[in-house]
XYZ file of C-alpha atoms in Angstrom:
665
model
C -7.436 -43.391 -53.070
C -4.636 -45.407 -54.615
C -3.537 -45.858 -58.163
C -4.872 -49.380 -58.064
C -8.236 -48.565 -56.530
C -9.402 -45.096 -57.545
C -12.526 -43.349 -56.441
C -15.501 -45.027 -58.097
C -17.876 -42.854 -60.066
C -20.848 -43.624 -62.249
C -20.452 -46.440 -64.716
C -18.347 -45.335 -67.661
C -20.171 -45.229 -71.014
C -18.687 -46.899 -74.074
C -17.274 -43.560 -75.263
C -15.133 -43.371 -72.110
C -13.523 -46.687 -72.974
C -12.862 -45.440 -76.502
C -11.216 -42.306 -75.093
C -9.115 -44.370 -72.706
C -7.893 -46.710 -75.449
C -7.075 -43.737 -77.679
C -5.189 -42.063 -74.823
C -3.141 -45.197 -74.088
C -2.237 -45.506 -77.775
C -1.105 -41.862 -77.856
C 0.883 -42.251 -74.607
C 2.589 -45.413 -75.857
C 3.609 -43.799 -79.130
C 4.804 -40.670 -77.323
C 7.085 -42.835 -75.192
C 8.604 -44.402 -78.326
C 9.056 -40.979 -79.949
C 10.748 -39.647 -76.824
C 13.182 -42.562 -76.702
C 14.121 -41.736 -80.292
C 14.265 -37.933 -79.949
C 16.073 -37.390 -76.632
C 19.412 -39.072 -77.530
C 19.422 -37.746 -81.129
C 21.646 -34.959 -82.458
C 19.156 -32.332 -83.632
C 19.144 -28.632 -84.360
C 17.535 -26.533 -81.591
C 14.586 -25.620 -83.841
C 13.978 -29.245 -84.819
C 14.272 -30.369 -81.202
C 11.798 -27.678 -80.082
C 9.285 -28.790 -82.699
C 9.479 -32.462 -81.778
C 9.379 -31.716 -78.059
C 6.403 -29.425 -78.564
C 4.637 -32.304 -80.373
C 5.346 -34.570 -77.387
C 3.941 -31.892 -75.088
C 0.767 -31.690 -77.177
C 0.479 -35.489 -77.045
C 0.669 -35.348 -73.233
C -2.012 -32.638 -73.190
C -4.192 -34.804 -75.432
C -3.844 -37.761 -73.056
C -4.726 -35.559 -70.073
C -7.720 -34.178 -71.957
C -8.950 -37.645 -72.939
C -8.627 -39.476 -69.636
C -7.246 -37.152 -66.952
C -10.653 -36.733 -65.320
C -10.407 -39.536 -62.700
C -6.999 -38.381 -61.473
C -8.060 -34.727 -61.428
C -11.247 -35.478 -59.479
C -9.377 -37.635 -56.972
C -6.751 -34.922 -56.443
C -9.480 -32.325 -55.905
C -11.317 -34.543 -53.421
C -8.087 -35.155 -51.521
C -7.348 -31.442 -51.376
C -10.851 -30.650 -50.119
C -10.509 -33.359 -47.481
C -7.025 -32.084 -46.573
C -5.385 -35.437 -47.163
C -2.697 -36.772 -49.435
C -2.989 -40.012 -51.353
C -1.053 -41.843 -54.009
C -2.559 -39.258 -56.366
C -0.238 -36.759 -54.716
C 2.753 -38.900 -55.654
C 1.491 -39.105 -59.231
C 1.092 -35.331 -59.299
C 4.607 -34.893 -57.929
C 6.121 -37.070 -60.645
C 4.072 -35.310 -63.310
C 5.169 -31.922 -61.952
C 8.834 -32.890 -62.074
C 8.527 -34.291 -65.603
C 6.592 -31.268 -66.860
C 8.898 -28.686 -65.267
C 12.063 -30.331 -66.592
C 10.497 -30.752 -70.033
C 9.394 -27.113 -70.192
C 12.917 -25.922 -69.328
C 14.377 -28.133 -72.069
C 11.742 -26.910 -74.525
C 12.459 -23.261 -73.697
C 16.221 -23.730 -74.021
C 15.996 -25.912 -77.131
C 18.424 -28.295 -75.466
C 18.150 -31.324 -73.178
C 15.624 -34.123 -72.857
C 11.876 -33.869 -72.236
C 9.656 -36.212 -70.230
C 6.175 -35.299 -71.413
C 5.524 -38.975 -72.121
C 5.870 -39.680 -68.383
C 2.830 -37.476 -67.801
C 0.817 -39.409 -70.398
C 1.818 -42.817 -69.032
C 0.963 -41.910 -65.433
C -2.419 -40.474 -66.382
C -3.145 -43.545 -68.535
C -2.266 -46.001 -65.749
C -4.520 -44.215 -63.289
C -7.417 -43.914 -65.739
C -7.254 -47.614 -66.653
C -7.441 -48.591 -62.976
C -10.388 -46.226 -62.514
C -12.316 -47.749 -65.432
C -11.768 -51.304 -64.147
C -13.068 -50.302 -60.720
C -16.077 -48.557 -62.258
C -16.905 -51.624 -64.347
C -16.981 -53.834 -61.239
C -19.172 -51.335 -59.386
C -21.525 -51.081 -62.370
C -21.847 -54.881 -62.562
C -22.821 -55.067 -58.887
C -25.345 -52.240 -59.226
C -26.894 -53.860 -62.315
C -27.253 -57.164 -60.460
C -28.934 -55.445 -57.504
C -31.256 -53.554 -59.837
C -32.146 -56.760 -61.690
C -32.903 -58.606 -58.450
C -35.225 -55.966 -57.006
C -37.884 -55.266 -59.724
C -39.549 -58.678 -59.342
C -40.453 -57.615 -55.807
C -41.042 -53.862 -56.101
C -44.825 -54.064 -56.565
C -47.602 -56.350 -55.343
C -51.364 -56.933 -55.578
C -52.937 -55.516 -52.430
C -56.311 -56.894 -51.258
C -57.962 -54.010 -49.353
C -59.558 -55.039 -46.059
C -62.497 -52.677 -46.699
C -63.769 -54.867 -49.547
C -62.516 -52.623 -52.348
C -61.078 -53.993 -55.591
C -57.510 -55.380 -55.606
C -54.933 -52.861 -56.740
C -51.265 -53.027 -57.607
C -49.142 -50.846 -55.313
C -45.426 -50.355 -54.613
C -44.179 -52.779 -51.964
C -42.823 -49.898 -49.871
C -46.434 -48.840 -49.226
C -47.313 -52.185 -47.606
C -47.818 -52.101 -43.831
C -47.734 -54.993 -41.379
C -51.140 -56.696 -41.463
C -51.921 -55.897 -45.112
C -53.012 -58.813 -47.319
C -51.292 -59.479 -50.648
C -52.284 -61.915 -53.419
C -49.579 -63.940 -55.171
C -50.344 -66.060 -58.248
C -48.586 -69.264 -59.284
C -45.208 -68.587 -60.837
C -44.794 -65.173 -59.181
C -42.099 -64.053 -56.766
C -43.400 -63.445 -53.255
C -42.915 -59.701 -52.590
C -43.300 -59.536 -48.782
C -42.364 -61.324 -45.575
C -45.507 -62.812 -44.040
C -47.773 -65.798 -43.374
C -50.109 -67.638 -45.743
C -53.717 -66.702 -45.020
C -55.400 -68.605 -47.859
C -54.143 -71.368 -50.183
C -51.309 -73.847 -50.405
C -48.389 -74.201 -52.823
C -44.888 -75.467 -53.325
C -42.517 -72.613 -52.479
C -39.008 -72.389 -53.935
C -36.981 -70.832 -51.113
C -33.590 -71.070 -52.798
C -33.125 -67.294 -52.616
C -33.429 -67.448 -48.819
C -31.963 -70.831 -47.882
C -30.104 -72.020 -50.982
C -32.028 -75.299 -50.865
C -33.032 -76.492 -54.325
C -35.954 -78.673 -53.205
C -39.310 -76.859 -53.089
C -41.209 -76.931 -49.810
C -44.970 -77.422 -49.472
C -46.499 -74.495 -47.605
C -50.073 -73.917 -46.442
C -52.231 -71.775 -44.180
C -50.256 -70.357 -41.254
C -46.818 -71.108 -42.718
C -44.312 -68.288 -43.001
C -42.886 -67.206 -46.358
C -40.218 -64.682 -47.247
C -39.815 -62.030 -49.930
C -37.721 -63.343 -52.791
C -39.002 -66.920 -52.632
C -41.150 -68.136 -55.548
C -44.702 -69.447 -55.546
C -44.478 -72.485 -57.838
C -47.994 -73.798 -58.295
C -50.697 -72.268 -56.061
C -52.754 -69.106 -55.575
C -51.966 -67.529 -52.211
C -53.112 -64.724 -49.981
C -50.359 -63.614 -47.621
C -50.634 -61.357 -44.580
C -47.580 -59.079 -44.278
C -45.611 -59.624 -41.070
C -43.503 -56.476 -41.521
C -43.650 -53.304 -43.571
C -42.680 -53.528 -47.227
C -39.560 -51.475 -46.526
C -38.330 -53.786 -43.747
C -38.050 -57.107 -45.578
C -35.196 -59.511 -44.897
C -34.300 -59.321 -48.599
C -33.800 -55.543 -48.349
C -31.383 -56.088 -45.478
C -29.582 -58.620 -47.670
C -29.185 -56.074 -50.484
C -27.945 -53.444 -48.016
C -25.391 -55.899 -46.633
C -24.146 -56.648 -50.160
C -23.656 -52.947 -50.888
C -21.880 -52.354 -47.591
C -19.636 -55.400 -47.854
C -18.607 -54.663 -51.436
C -17.079 -51.316 -50.402
C -15.521 -52.342 -47.082
C -12.464 -54.274 -48.247
C -8.923 -53.013 -48.211
C -5.647 -54.467 -49.376
C -2.215 -53.359 -50.541
C -3.897 -50.258 -51.975
C -5.040 -49.283 -48.493
C -1.554 -49.804 -47.115
C -0.120 -47.677 -49.923
C -2.712 -45.011 -49.152
C -1.545 -44.734 -45.552
C 2.078 -44.464 -46.659
C 1.414 -42.002 -49.469
C 1.156 -38.899 -47.277
C 4.448 -39.354 -45.415
C 6.248 -40.371 -48.619
C 4.878 -37.306 -50.435
C 6.327 -35.013 -47.782
C 9.644 -36.875 -47.912
C 9.845 -36.359 -51.691
C 8.903 -32.689 -51.493
C 11.228 -32.140 -48.552
C 14.208 -33.760 -50.309
C 13.517 -31.860 -53.565
C 13.202 -28.547 -51.698
C 16.339 -29.133 -49.675
C 18.189 -30.119 -52.849
C 17.105 -26.943 -54.621
C 18.028 -24.757 -51.638
C 21.405 -26.392 -51.048
C 22.532 -26.413 -54.675
C 21.051 -22.949 -55.262
C 23.159 -21.508 -52.439
C 26.267 -23.354 -53.666
C 26.078 -23.093 -57.460
C 23.048 -21.061 -58.508
C 19.444 -21.723 -59.449
C 19.987 -23.564 -62.777
C 21.952 -26.591 -61.456
C 19.793 -26.489 -58.331
C 16.668 -26.765 -60.469
C 18.085 -29.695 -62.478
C 19.061 -31.611 -59.332
C 15.676 -30.953 -57.704
C 13.912 -32.168 -60.850
C 16.090 -35.285 -60.821
C 14.817 -35.978 -57.306
C 11.207 -35.618 -58.431
C 11.736 -37.809 -61.495
C 13.535 -40.614 -59.711
C 10.832 -40.577 -57.018
C 8.082 -40.918 -59.617
C 5.780 -43.743 -58.420
C 5.932 -45.719 -61.677
C 7.737 -48.670 -60.075
C 5.436 -48.549 -57.067
C 2.471 -48.175 -59.398
C 3.553 -51.110 -61.578
C 4.647 -53.373 -58.722
C 1.124 -54.294 -57.658
C -0.965 -54.327 -60.870
C 1.571 -56.145 -63.066
C 1.922 -58.982 -60.577
C -1.823 -59.118 -60.037
C -2.594 -59.195 -63.769
C -0.128 -62.038 -64.192
C -2.008 -63.948 -61.510
C -5.318 -63.155 -63.227
C -4.017 -64.800 -66.417
C -2.904 -67.903 -64.539
C -6.181 -68.154 -62.646
C -8.127 -67.893 -65.889
C -6.267 -70.976 -67.122
C -7.813 -72.809 -64.153
C -11.277 -71.410 -65.054
C -11.125 -69.130 -62.005
C -11.982 -65.657 -63.255
C -11.723 -62.201 -61.689
C -11.513 -58.566 -62.752
C -10.624 -57.368 -59.257
C -6.847 -57.259 -58.955
C -6.732 -56.749 -55.200
C -8.863 -59.865 -54.731
C -5.734 -61.855 -55.610
C -4.095 -60.520 -52.469
C -7.107 -61.249 -50.312
C -7.438 -64.846 -51.515
C -3.750 -65.392 -50.752
C -4.326 -64.454 -47.107
C -7.314 -66.740 -46.530
C -7.124 -69.219 -43.641
C -10.812 -70.230 -43.511
C -13.104 -71.307 -46.353
C -16.862 -71.450 -45.787
C -18.935 -73.315 -48.373
C -22.590 -73.085 -49.245
C -23.978 -76.554 -50.020
C -26.647 -76.652 -52.726
C -25.226 -75.638 -56.083
C -21.724 -75.304 -54.612
C -20.801 -78.640 -53.049
C -23.684 -80.374 -54.814
C -25.507 -80.197 -58.124
C -28.104 -77.450 -58.468
C -31.207 -79.595 -59.007
C -32.254 -82.397 -56.635
C -32.070 -85.957 -57.955
C -33.664 -89.287 -57.103
C -31.261 -91.310 -54.983
C -33.351 -94.458 -54.401
C -36.652 -95.580 -55.926
C -38.272 -98.162 -53.616
C -41.398 -100.152 -54.608
C -43.970 -101.625 -52.248
C -44.564 -105.393 -52.814
C -48.343 -104.798 -52.943
C -48.145 -102.032 -55.558
C -51.118 -102.055 -57.980
C -48.595 -102.037 -60.838
C -45.476 -104.182 -61.323
C -42.262 -102.280 -60.663
C -41.345 -102.195 -64.370
C -44.690 -100.681 -65.430
C -44.744 -98.214 -62.532
C -41.206 -97.090 -63.321
C -42.155 -96.554 -66.969
C -45.097 -94.337 -66.027
C -42.977 -92.287 -63.614
C -40.468 -91.686 -66.407
C -43.187 -90.701 -68.867
C -44.689 -88.247 -66.361
C -41.436 -86.462 -65.604
C -40.557 -86.215 -69.288
C -43.586 -83.990 -69.983
C -43.640 -81.819 -66.858
C -41.474 -79.055 -65.448
C -43.113 -79.248 -62.017
C -40.427 -79.496 -59.280
C -41.758 -82.883 -58.123
C -41.415 -84.285 -61.652
C -38.053 -82.585 -62.295
C -36.463 -84.499 -59.422
C -36.811 -87.649 -61.559
C -34.668 -86.298 -64.392
C -31.396 -87.746 -63.057
C -29.974 -90.091 -60.465
C -31.844 -93.379 -60.005
C -34.745 -92.137 -62.128
C -35.602 -94.211 -65.230
C -35.754 -93.050 -68.834
C -39.181 -92.806 -70.455
C -39.982 -95.750 -72.780
C -40.852 -95.077 -76.421
C -44.495 -94.355 -77.096
C -45.700 -94.144 -73.474
C -47.300 -90.765 -72.795
C -49.858 -89.585 -70.208
C -53.184 -88.510 -71.708
C -53.447 -85.665 -69.181
C -51.555 -84.107 -66.296
C -52.572 -81.637 -63.624
C -50.827 -79.831 -60.807
C -51.955 -80.408 -57.227
C -50.961 -77.071 -55.612
C -48.765 -77.584 -52.596
C -48.964 -81.370 -52.918
C -47.583 -82.643 -56.240
C -48.604 -83.700 -59.737
C -51.114 -86.162 -61.174
C -50.957 -87.967 -64.557
C -53.498 -90.203 -66.278
C -52.597 -93.059 -68.651
C -54.878 -95.005 -71.001
C -53.411 -98.218 -72.467
C -54.010 -101.963 -72.618
C -54.348 -102.034 -68.827
C -57.156 -99.494 -68.993
C -57.103 -96.109 -67.268
C -54.413 -95.614 -64.639
C -53.950 -92.518 -62.465
C -50.432 -91.849 -61.177
C -49.848 -89.314 -58.410
C -46.414 -88.042 -57.282
C -46.176 -85.694 -54.334
C -44.996 -84.614 -50.937
C -45.242 -87.524 -48.502
C -46.534 -85.412 -45.612
C -49.234 -83.739 -47.716
C -50.490 -86.804 -49.589
C -50.157 -89.699 -47.142
C -52.831 -90.707 -44.628
C -52.049 -92.493 -41.373
C -52.677 -95.835 -43.097
C -50.347 -94.847 -45.935
C -47.591 -94.025 -43.455
C -47.968 -97.494 -41.982
C -47.719 -99.034 -45.471
C -44.666 -96.947 -46.303
C -42.941 -97.655 -42.953
C -40.791 -100.603 -44.247
C -39.489 -98.442 -47.109
C -38.852 -95.422 -44.864
C -36.783 -97.643 -42.562
C -34.412 -98.315 -45.480
C -33.762 -94.594 -46.021
C -31.423 -92.339 -44.007
C -33.097 -90.337 -41.245
C -34.241 -86.931 -42.428
C -34.414 -87.873 -46.122
C -36.729 -85.879 -48.343
C -39.232 -88.345 -49.752
C -41.714 -88.292 -52.630
C -44.719 -90.582 -52.317
C -46.040 -92.366 -55.424
C -49.636 -93.579 -55.734
C -51.447 -95.628 -58.386
C -55.213 -95.148 -58.502
C -55.056 -93.757 -54.966
C -53.135 -96.754 -53.583
C -49.628 -96.388 -52.097
C -47.106 -97.857 -54.558
C -43.554 -96.549 -54.051
C -41.255 -93.997 -52.434
C -38.501 -91.927 -54.045
C -35.635 -90.471 -52.007
C -34.548 -87.017 -53.152
C -30.859 -86.187 -52.752
C -28.298 -83.555 -53.680
C -25.457 -85.208 -55.602
C -21.982 -84.009 -54.460
C -19.670 -82.552 -57.100
C -16.555 -84.458 -58.142
C -13.349 -84.805 -56.112
C -14.568 -83.005 -52.992
C -12.495 -85.106 -50.584
C -9.303 -84.445 -52.558
C -10.079 -80.721 -52.622
C -10.690 -80.519 -48.874
C -7.516 -82.518 -48.143
C -5.401 -80.196 -50.300
C -6.866 -77.103 -48.633
C -6.244 -78.514 -45.161
C -2.623 -79.235 -46.137
C -2.260 -75.557 -47.080
C -3.467 -74.450 -43.657
C -6.982 -73.519 -44.803
C -9.789 -74.683 -42.512
C -13.025 -75.646 -44.318
C -16.638 -75.623 -43.082
C -20.131 -75.867 -44.569
C -22.790 -73.192 -44.000
C -26.132 -74.184 -45.474
C -29.795 -73.328 -45.403
C -30.590 -77.058 -45.468
C -31.456 -78.919 -42.291
C -28.805 -80.940 -40.483
C -29.976 -84.295 -41.914
C -29.147 -83.215 -45.467
C -25.624 -82.215 -44.418
C -24.742 -85.773 -43.389
C -22.591 -86.424 -46.526
C -20.268 -83.633 -45.358
C -19.978 -84.753 -41.731
C -16.180 -84.889 -42.039
C -16.223 -81.069 -42.002
C -17.746 -78.695 -39.439
C -21.308 -78.107 -40.698
C -24.058 -75.682 -39.737
C -27.572 -76.060 -41.151
C -30.826 -74.092 -41.310
C -28.916 -70.846 -41.880
C -30.609 -67.807 -43.357
C -28.634 -65.188 -45.327
C -28.012 -63.036 -42.265
C -26.755 -66.087 -40.350
C -24.128 -66.817 -43.007
C -22.951 -63.210 -43.003
C -22.849 -63.208 -39.185
C -20.735 -66.378 -39.215
C -18.227 -64.720 -41.526
C -18.115 -61.644 -39.276
C -17.658 -63.792 -36.164
C -14.585 -65.489 -37.627
C -13.192 -62.161 -38.810
C -13.496 -60.721 -35.305
C -11.464 -63.702 -34.087
C -8.670 -62.585 -36.420
C -9.269 -65.002 -39.296
C -9.208 -64.203 -43.005
C -12.380 -65.800 -44.329
C -13.399 -66.695 -47.872
C -16.950 -67.709 -48.762
C -17.932 -69.910 -51.710
C -21.564 -69.818 -52.858
C -23.920 -69.423 -55.774
C -27.275 -68.100 -54.575
C -28.994 -64.855 -53.776
C -28.956 -66.002 -50.160
C -25.139 -66.139 -50.267
C -24.628 -62.599 -51.578
C -24.317 -60.876 -48.190
C -21.780 -63.431 -46.939
C -19.851 -63.135 -50.220
C -19.705 -59.349 -49.865
C -18.745 -59.527 -46.174
C -15.895 -62.000 -46.662
C -12.234 -61.116 -46.981
C -12.344 -62.943 -50.330
C -15.309 -64.517 -52.104
C -15.939 -66.978 -54.896
C -19.221 -67.496 -56.765
C -20.122 -70.503 -58.865
C -20.580 -69.717 -62.561
C -24.228 -70.274 -63.405
C -25.314 -68.956 -60.005
C -27.431 -65.852 -59.504
C -26.214 -62.618 -61.063
C -26.143 -60.908 -57.649
C -23.889 -63.596 -56.156
C -21.508 -63.322 -59.115
C -21.461 -59.510 -58.916
C -20.850 -59.553 -55.146
C -17.990 -62.059 -55.413
C -14.339 -61.467 -56.243
C -14.005 -64.644 -58.331
C -16.168 -67.021 -60.343
C -15.506 -70.763 -60.470
C -16.722 -73.216 -63.075
C -19.722 -75.241 -61.892
C -18.589 -78.429 -60.158
C -14.894 -77.533 -60.494
C -13.926 -76.876 -56.866
C -10.771 -78.942 -57.422
C -9.213 -75.754 -58.849
C -9.458 -73.984 -55.473
C -6.169 -75.194 -53.898
C -4.168 -74.277 -56.996
C -5.913 -70.887 -57.176
C -4.989 -70.063 -53.581
C -1.427 -71.235 -54.197
C -1.130 -68.956 -57.252
C -2.388 -66.001 -55.237
C 0.110 -66.718 -52.462
C 2.955 -66.873 -54.966
C 1.786 -63.587 -56.447
C 1.544 -61.822 -53.102
C 5.048 -62.932 -52.216
C 6.443 -61.533 -55.488
C 4.412 -58.311 -55.294
C 5.549 -57.531 -51.776
C 9.115 -58.210 -52.832
C 8.599 -55.815 -55.750
C 7.222 -53.134 -53.432
C 10.268 -53.427 -51.171
C 12.534 -53.177 -54.206
C 10.661 -50.134 -55.547
C 10.732 -48.396 -52.165
C 14.474 -49.053 -51.756
C 15.076 -47.839 -55.314
C 13.146 -44.609 -54.673
C 14.965 -43.817 -51.441
C 18.396 -44.617 -52.882
C 17.648 -42.746 -56.095
C 16.521 -39.648 -54.246
C 19.688 -39.689 -52.171
C 21.910 -39.958 -55.251
C 19.920 -37.263 -57.079
C 20.095 -34.911 -54.103
C 23.855 -35.378 -54.014
C 24.013 -33.993 -57.547
C 25.325 -37.227 -59.028
C 22.189 -38.090 -61.010
C 21.310 -36.089 -64.099
C 17.559 -35.862 -64.909
C 18.135 -37.969 -68.049
C 19.565 -40.810 -65.995
C 16.837 -40.327 -63.376
C 14.241 -40.968 -66.069
C 16.177 -43.985 -67.353
C 16.387 -45.405 -63.832
C 12.644 -44.907 -63.460
C 12.051 -46.945 -66.641
C 14.579 -49.582 -65.559
C 12.878 -49.979 -62.187
C 9.482 -50.399 -63.851
C 10.935 -52.983 -66.250
C 12.538 -54.859 -63.350
C 9.301 -55.263 -61.380
C 7.541 -56.299 -64.596
C 10.083 -59.039 -65.359
C 10.027 -60.283 -61.769
C 6.243 -60.574 -61.966
C 6.452 -62.400 -65.300
C 8.232 -65.263 -63.545
C 4.885 -66.184 -62.021
C 3.799 -67.552 -65.386
C 6.347 -70.367 -65.120
C 5.987 -71.369 -61.463
C 4.140 -74.511 -60.418
C 1.461 -73.347 -57.977
C 1.275 -76.294 -55.585
C 5.013 -77.076 -55.651
C 6.598 -73.635 -55.483
C 4.232 -72.062 -52.969
C 5.286 -74.258 -50.089
C 2.998 -75.715 -47.436
C 1.113 -74.095 -45.881
C 2.645 -70.742 -46.850
C 0.072 -68.679 -44.959
C 2.446 -66.740 -42.747
C 4.682 -65.769 -45.656
C 1.641 -64.595 -47.581
C 0.569 -62.321 -44.736
C 4.018 -60.856 -44.399
């Protein structure tokens, strides 16, 4: 594993963070003490005492947070491979050996603080990685319990009993009450209800489902009592495959860390080979003491501090800039992946549109039993007192506000059909019914509604409104697009990023986004498969979504962005979170990442050239270990300052257009 992406272990407890912070404080102070002690004129006894204190400080740092590096080294040794950990160990060995010689002689500089700094850098990277893994695991754990047990109705006439879902076999019958999450994939045997399928399709509008209709685990029974016959075993649900895909995708990505990993082995042997040859050559020419000093200079100057700093410092700078745009991430290597993106796939509901459906048009029939003003007032009063999905659609859009003092005397849910409210006022008793057009309307009603339906776009979702059982009005339900979408898509296209929409909605509801390639009626596995298809064609794909149904595609993508306020699993599976309705930040975010990648790769080239040149000079006997250590610090400072320039660059101006090829290089 690399210094930037260490082997993940179990989630670190709070005490581990305390130990890490304490270790970094000790390492930082030890570095300051060393800078003061090494150039000072001190008596041998005084120097030994201060150097011994620095050595104890290094031991304390190793004891507090050396575990991740030690475990990774041991795993590499057992697997007979060399990683960046080997380079860290080489630098630590050179610093320790040189320091011990100086301590024993009572003369010369020590570099114990180098050991502490290297261990601290590695441990910090390990903790960040563990935190991300823990967040994903917590989100998966939180998503599963609502579906881990169900109420089984035995076919032998025995009493219902609650059993683990994994015990369910195809053909078993399960009861699901209103408000519960459906725990199995199957077909409704008894009952009807509105089903919220957002977890499977991303669509915010509830669908009316009845006998014979299929339902999926993870969807929610809104208002009915259902008996469902399992179509598959409880361990073979589509939702389980979704969770497995999220886990697999979250561990399958590789970036600069992976490239560094492949180079680490050869570079390790180069360093060891040069140090050994230096020791042998100078030992034969001048004796073991100068040979040892020159060999240690090689090890010190080859210390991977500059290489280790080159990536994370640049990435952290980008993280700060992205946070200013309300684009947040804790995954440093995600910055690199977003820079390389050439395709962006968008979920629709909750991503390109508002989360909850709204009323687009409210159309009244001329022969309505109530005047339009009175009917509108009663609709507003009904929605104000109900959280039923049919009523909630009237909260925004063309829906009216409830007038003062008008309240229904009673309301009741019509499972799978809608909601009914009764009013008693000067007009007498009036019954208002709002519901699904297909479930409520008779053939005669459809004929009455035909003139209004002709005024609505084909495929519109429609709510029928009745007064005392007589057809009165229709309401069109829409998803309102978020602000500045056209400007966002235009900017992305100008940067060489192709955009498309992948949605669980049917094609008719994707009409507002017809300017982009759109695919509708997609299930979670379809979205993930689309990402994989583009990746196999050589594209770098990013996915933007907010729902449980998007999690697999988010995890599969080269880079992924979840909408803040979306499901916890989507946020945990994604590399970035975006503010709700703030997609306009996307072009600038990609531009920042491209700038960062360009600077980081330049830093890596500089660090590699510095290491090779430094080793050559040290092997020639020109470079004293003191100056080797100073060069190591200077190189680290250089890559840090070069990365800091990112804070003052304009993302959309300085990145160039489209900038994709330079980012990949």
